[in-house]
mmCIF file of C-alpha atoms in Angstrom:
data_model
loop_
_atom_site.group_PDB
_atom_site.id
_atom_site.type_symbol
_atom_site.label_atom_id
_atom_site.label_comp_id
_atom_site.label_asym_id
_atom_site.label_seq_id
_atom_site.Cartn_x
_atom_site.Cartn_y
_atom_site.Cartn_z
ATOM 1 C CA UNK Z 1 0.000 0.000 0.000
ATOM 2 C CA UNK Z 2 2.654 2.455 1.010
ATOM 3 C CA UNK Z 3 6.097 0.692 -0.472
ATOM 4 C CA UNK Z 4 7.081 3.973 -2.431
ATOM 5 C CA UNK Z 5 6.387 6.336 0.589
ATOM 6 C CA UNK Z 6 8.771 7.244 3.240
ATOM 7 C CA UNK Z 7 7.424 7.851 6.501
ATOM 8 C CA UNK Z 8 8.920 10.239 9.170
ATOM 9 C CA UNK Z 9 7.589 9.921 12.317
ATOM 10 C CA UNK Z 10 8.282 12.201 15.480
ATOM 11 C CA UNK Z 11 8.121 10.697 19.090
ATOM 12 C CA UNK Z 12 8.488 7.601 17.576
ATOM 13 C CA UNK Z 13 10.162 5.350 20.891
ATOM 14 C CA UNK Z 14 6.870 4.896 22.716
ATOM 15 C CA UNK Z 15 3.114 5.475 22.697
ATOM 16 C CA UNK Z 16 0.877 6.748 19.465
ATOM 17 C CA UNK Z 17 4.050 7.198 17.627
ATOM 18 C CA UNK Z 18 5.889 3.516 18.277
ATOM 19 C CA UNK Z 19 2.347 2.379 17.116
ATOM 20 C CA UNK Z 20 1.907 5.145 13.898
ATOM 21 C CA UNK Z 21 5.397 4.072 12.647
ATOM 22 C CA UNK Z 22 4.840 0.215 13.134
ATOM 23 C CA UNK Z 23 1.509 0.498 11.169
ATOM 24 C CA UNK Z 24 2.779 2.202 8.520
ATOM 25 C CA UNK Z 25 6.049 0.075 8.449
ATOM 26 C CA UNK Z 26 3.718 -2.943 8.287
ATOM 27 C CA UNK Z 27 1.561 -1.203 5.136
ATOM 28 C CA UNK Z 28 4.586 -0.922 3.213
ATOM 29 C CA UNK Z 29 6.368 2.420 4.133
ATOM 30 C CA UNK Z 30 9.518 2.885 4.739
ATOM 31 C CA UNK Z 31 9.677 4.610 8.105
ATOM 32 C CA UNK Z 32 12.097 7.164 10.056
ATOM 33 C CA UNK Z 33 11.247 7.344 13.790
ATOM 34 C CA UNK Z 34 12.424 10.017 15.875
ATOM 35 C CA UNK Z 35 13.138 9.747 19.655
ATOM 36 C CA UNK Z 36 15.174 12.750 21.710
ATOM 37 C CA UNK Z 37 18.266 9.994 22.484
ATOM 38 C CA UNK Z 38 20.692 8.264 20.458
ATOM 39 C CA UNK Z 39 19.319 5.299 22.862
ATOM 40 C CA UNK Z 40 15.809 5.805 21.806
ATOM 41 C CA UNK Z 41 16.723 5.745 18.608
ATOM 42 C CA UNK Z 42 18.519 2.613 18.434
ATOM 43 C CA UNK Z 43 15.586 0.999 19.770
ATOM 44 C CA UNK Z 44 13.507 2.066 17.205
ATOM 45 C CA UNK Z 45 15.607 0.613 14.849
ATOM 46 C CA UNK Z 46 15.774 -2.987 16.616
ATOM 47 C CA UNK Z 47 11.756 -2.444 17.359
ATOM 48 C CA UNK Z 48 11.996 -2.017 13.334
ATOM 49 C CA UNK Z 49 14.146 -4.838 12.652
ATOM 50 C CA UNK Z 50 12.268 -7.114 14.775
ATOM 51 C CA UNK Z 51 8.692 -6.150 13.132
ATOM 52 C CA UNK Z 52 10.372 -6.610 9.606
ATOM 53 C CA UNK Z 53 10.202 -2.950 8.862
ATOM 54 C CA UNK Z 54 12.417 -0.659 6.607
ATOM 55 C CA UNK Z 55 13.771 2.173 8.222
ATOM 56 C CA UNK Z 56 15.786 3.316 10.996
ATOM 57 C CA UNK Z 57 15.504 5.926 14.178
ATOM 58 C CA UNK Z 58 17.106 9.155 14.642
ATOM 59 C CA UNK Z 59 18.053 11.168 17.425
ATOM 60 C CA UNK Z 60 16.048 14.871 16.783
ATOM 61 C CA UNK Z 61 15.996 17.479 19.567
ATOM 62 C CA UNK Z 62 12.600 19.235 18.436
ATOM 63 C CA UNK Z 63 13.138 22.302 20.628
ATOM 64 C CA UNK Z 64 16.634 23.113 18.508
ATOM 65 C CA UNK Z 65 15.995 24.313 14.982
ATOM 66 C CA UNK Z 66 19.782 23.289 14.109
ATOM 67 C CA UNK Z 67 18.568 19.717 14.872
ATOM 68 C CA UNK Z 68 15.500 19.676 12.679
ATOM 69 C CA UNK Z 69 18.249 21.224 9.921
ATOM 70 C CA UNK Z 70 20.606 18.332 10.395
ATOM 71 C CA UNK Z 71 17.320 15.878 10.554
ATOM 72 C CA UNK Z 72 16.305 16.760 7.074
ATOM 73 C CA UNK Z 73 20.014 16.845 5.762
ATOM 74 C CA UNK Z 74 20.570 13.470 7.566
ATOM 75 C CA UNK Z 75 17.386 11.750 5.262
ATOM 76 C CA UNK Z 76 17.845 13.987 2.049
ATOM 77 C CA UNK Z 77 21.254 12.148 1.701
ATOM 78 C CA UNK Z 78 20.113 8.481 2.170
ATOM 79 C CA UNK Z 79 16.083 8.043 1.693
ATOM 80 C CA UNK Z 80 15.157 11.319 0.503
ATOM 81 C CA UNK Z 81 12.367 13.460 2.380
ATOM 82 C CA UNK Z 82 9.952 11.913 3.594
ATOM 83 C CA UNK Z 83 6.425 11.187 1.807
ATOM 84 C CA UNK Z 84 4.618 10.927 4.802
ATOM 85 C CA UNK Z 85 5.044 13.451 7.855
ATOM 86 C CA UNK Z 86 3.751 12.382 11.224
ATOM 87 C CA UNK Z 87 4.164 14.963 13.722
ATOM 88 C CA UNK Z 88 3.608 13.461 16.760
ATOM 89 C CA UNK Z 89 6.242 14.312 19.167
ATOM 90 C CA UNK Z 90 5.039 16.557 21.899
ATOM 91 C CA UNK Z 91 5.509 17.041 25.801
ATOM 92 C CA UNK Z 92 3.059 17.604 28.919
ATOM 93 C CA UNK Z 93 4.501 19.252 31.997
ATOM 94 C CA UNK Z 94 1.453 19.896 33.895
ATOM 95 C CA UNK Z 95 1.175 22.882 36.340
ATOM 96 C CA UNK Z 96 -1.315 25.551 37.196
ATOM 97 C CA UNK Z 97 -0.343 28.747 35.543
ATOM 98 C CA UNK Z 98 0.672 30.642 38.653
ATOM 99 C CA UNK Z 99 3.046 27.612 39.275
ATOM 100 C CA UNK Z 100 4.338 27.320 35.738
ATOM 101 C CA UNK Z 101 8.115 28.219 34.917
ATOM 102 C CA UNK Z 102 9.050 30.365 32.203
ATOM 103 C CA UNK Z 103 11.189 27.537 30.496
ATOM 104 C CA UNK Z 104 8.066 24.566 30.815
ATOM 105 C CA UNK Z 105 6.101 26.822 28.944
ATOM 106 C CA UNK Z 106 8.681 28.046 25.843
ATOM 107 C CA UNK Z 107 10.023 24.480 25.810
ATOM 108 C CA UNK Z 108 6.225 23.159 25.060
ATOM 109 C CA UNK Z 109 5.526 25.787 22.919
ATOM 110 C CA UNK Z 110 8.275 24.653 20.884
ATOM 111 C CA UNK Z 111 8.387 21.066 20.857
ATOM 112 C CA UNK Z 112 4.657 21.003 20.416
ATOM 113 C CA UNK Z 113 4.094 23.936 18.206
ATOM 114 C CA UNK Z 114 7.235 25.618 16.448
ATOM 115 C CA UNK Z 115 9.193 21.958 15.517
ATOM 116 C CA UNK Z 116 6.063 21.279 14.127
ATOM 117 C CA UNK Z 117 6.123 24.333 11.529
ATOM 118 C CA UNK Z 118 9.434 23.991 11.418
ATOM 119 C CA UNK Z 119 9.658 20.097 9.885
ATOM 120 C CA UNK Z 120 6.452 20.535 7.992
ATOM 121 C CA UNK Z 121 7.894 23.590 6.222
ATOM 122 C CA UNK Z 122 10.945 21.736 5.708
ATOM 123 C CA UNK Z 123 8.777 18.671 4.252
ATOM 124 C CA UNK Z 124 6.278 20.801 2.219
ATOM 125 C CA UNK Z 125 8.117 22.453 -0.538
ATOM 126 C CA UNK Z 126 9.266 18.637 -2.212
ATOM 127 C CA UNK Z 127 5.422 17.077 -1.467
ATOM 128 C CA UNK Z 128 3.935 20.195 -3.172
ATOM 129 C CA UNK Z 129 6.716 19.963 -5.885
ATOM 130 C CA UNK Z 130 5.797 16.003 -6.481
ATOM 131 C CA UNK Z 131 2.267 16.901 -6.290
ATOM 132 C CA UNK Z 132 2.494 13.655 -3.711
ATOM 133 C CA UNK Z 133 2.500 13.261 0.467
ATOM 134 C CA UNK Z 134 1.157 13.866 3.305
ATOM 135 C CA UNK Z 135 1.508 15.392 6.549
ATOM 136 C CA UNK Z 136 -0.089 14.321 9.743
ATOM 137 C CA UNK Z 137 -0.392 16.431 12.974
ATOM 138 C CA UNK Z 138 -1.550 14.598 15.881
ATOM 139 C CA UNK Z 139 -3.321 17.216 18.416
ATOM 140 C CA UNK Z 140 -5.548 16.764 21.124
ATOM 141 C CA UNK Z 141 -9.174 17.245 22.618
ATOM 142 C CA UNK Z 142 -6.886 19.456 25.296
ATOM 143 C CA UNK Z 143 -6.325 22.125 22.140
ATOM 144 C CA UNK Z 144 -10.327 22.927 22.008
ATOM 145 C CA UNK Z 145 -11.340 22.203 25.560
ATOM 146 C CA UNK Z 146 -8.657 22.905 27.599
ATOM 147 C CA UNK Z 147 -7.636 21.033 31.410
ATOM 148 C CA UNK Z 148 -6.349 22.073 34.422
ATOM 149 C CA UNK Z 149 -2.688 22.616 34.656
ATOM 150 C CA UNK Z 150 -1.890 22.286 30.688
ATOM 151 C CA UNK Z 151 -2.217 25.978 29.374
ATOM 152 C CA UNK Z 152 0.651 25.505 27.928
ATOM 153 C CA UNK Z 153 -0.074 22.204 25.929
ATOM 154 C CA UNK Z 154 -3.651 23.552 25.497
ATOM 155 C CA UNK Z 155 -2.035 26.483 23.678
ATOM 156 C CA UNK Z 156 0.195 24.562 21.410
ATOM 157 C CA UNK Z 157 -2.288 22.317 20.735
ATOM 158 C CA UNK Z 158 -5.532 24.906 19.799
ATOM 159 C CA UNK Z 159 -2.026 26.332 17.758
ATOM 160 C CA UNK Z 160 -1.983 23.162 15.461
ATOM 161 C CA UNK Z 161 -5.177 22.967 14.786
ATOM 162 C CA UNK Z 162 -5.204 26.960 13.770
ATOM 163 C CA UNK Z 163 -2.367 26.332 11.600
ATOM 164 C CA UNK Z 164 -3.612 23.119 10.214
ATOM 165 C CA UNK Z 165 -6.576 24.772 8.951
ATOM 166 C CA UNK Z 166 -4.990 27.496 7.508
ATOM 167 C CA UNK Z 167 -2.391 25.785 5.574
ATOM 168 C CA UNK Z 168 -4.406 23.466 3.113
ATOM 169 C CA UNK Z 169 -6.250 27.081 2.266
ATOM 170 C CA UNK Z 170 -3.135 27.913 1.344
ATOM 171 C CA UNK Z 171 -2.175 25.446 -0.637
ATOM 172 C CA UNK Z 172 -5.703 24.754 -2.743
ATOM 173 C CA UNK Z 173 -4.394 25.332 -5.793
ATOM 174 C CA UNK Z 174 -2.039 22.172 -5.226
ATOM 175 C CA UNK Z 175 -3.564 19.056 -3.297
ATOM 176 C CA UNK Z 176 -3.765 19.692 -0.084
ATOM 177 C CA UNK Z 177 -1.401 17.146 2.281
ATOM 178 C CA UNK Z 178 -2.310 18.340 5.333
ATOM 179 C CA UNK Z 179 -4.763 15.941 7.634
ATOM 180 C CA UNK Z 180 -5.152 16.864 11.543
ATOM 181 C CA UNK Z 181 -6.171 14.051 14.125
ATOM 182 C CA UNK Z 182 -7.236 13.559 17.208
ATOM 183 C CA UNK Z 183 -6.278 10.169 18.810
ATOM 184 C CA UNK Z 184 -8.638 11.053 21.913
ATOM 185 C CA UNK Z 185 -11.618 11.238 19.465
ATOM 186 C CA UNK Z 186 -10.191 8.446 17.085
ATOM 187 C CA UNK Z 187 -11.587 10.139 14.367
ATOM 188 C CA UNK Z 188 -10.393 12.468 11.420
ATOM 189 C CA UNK Z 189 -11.107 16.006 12.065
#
């Protein structure tokens, strides 16, 4: 189904993403998985192996834009750019606002928000160019409802989905590869 794609997965070691990159290993993709250690990235790679899946993990720090440069530079020499964007990394560190640091809530904002931009942009130019791909943000009920202690998260979050909308707009005149889900409503949006 997928054996020309290449997928790139963020947050890739554990959770939705482990199980969005072995799905789309087992369709056919080839599939990148990011993790934030050279550790967690091995182990996507031997998680790979073992599942009989092409691809490999890489360490990407989302909150550095130098790393999502040497990410795309690091797949642009061997498989190419990816097909099929998953952004799924993210990070939670709940506190009421009045309790909040400074730093949890510019690192959330971007891992959650900017790295997502960021690798997108980086992504979009070839998909649009190859009238081909797709690119996947995975948000969260949190973004349109909110919950205690995650105004941070809820920010980034109601930030995809703002973004996500706006972008296929954009982009009309092309096909649009831009698809936003929930996994807490397991359902397209």
């Amino acid at each position: 189904m997928f054996e020309s794609d290449l997928a790139l997965v963020t947050g890739a070691s554990r959770g939705i993403g482990r199980a969005i990159a072995l799905a789309l290993g087992r369709a056919g993709a080839t599939v990148v998985g990011t993790a934030t250690t050279a550790a967690g990235a091995q182990q996507i790679g031997v998680d790979f192996q073992a599942a009989g899946i092409r691809g490999r993990g890489l360490a990407w720090n989302a909150a550095d834009p130098a790393s999502t440069d040497a990410l795309i530079e690091a797949l642009d020499g061997v498989e190419g750019l990816p097909t099929i964007l998953v952004n799924n990394a993210g990070i939670a560190r709940d506190a009421l606002i009045l309790r909040m640091k400074n730093e949890d809530w510019e690192q959330t904002l971007q891992i959650n928000l900017s790295a997502v931009f960021r690798l997108s942009k980086a992504c979009l130019r070839r998909m649009l160019k190859q009238r081909h791909g797709r690119i996947i943000n995975i948000g969260s009920v949190v973004g349109a409802t909110g919950n205690a202690g995650q105004v941070h998260y809820a920010a980034a979050k109601a930030g995809l989905v703002a973004s996500a909308r706006h972008w296929p707009r954009r982009w009309l005149h092309a096909t649009s590869p831009l698809t936003r889900w929930r996994p807490d409503s397991w359902r397209q949006i």
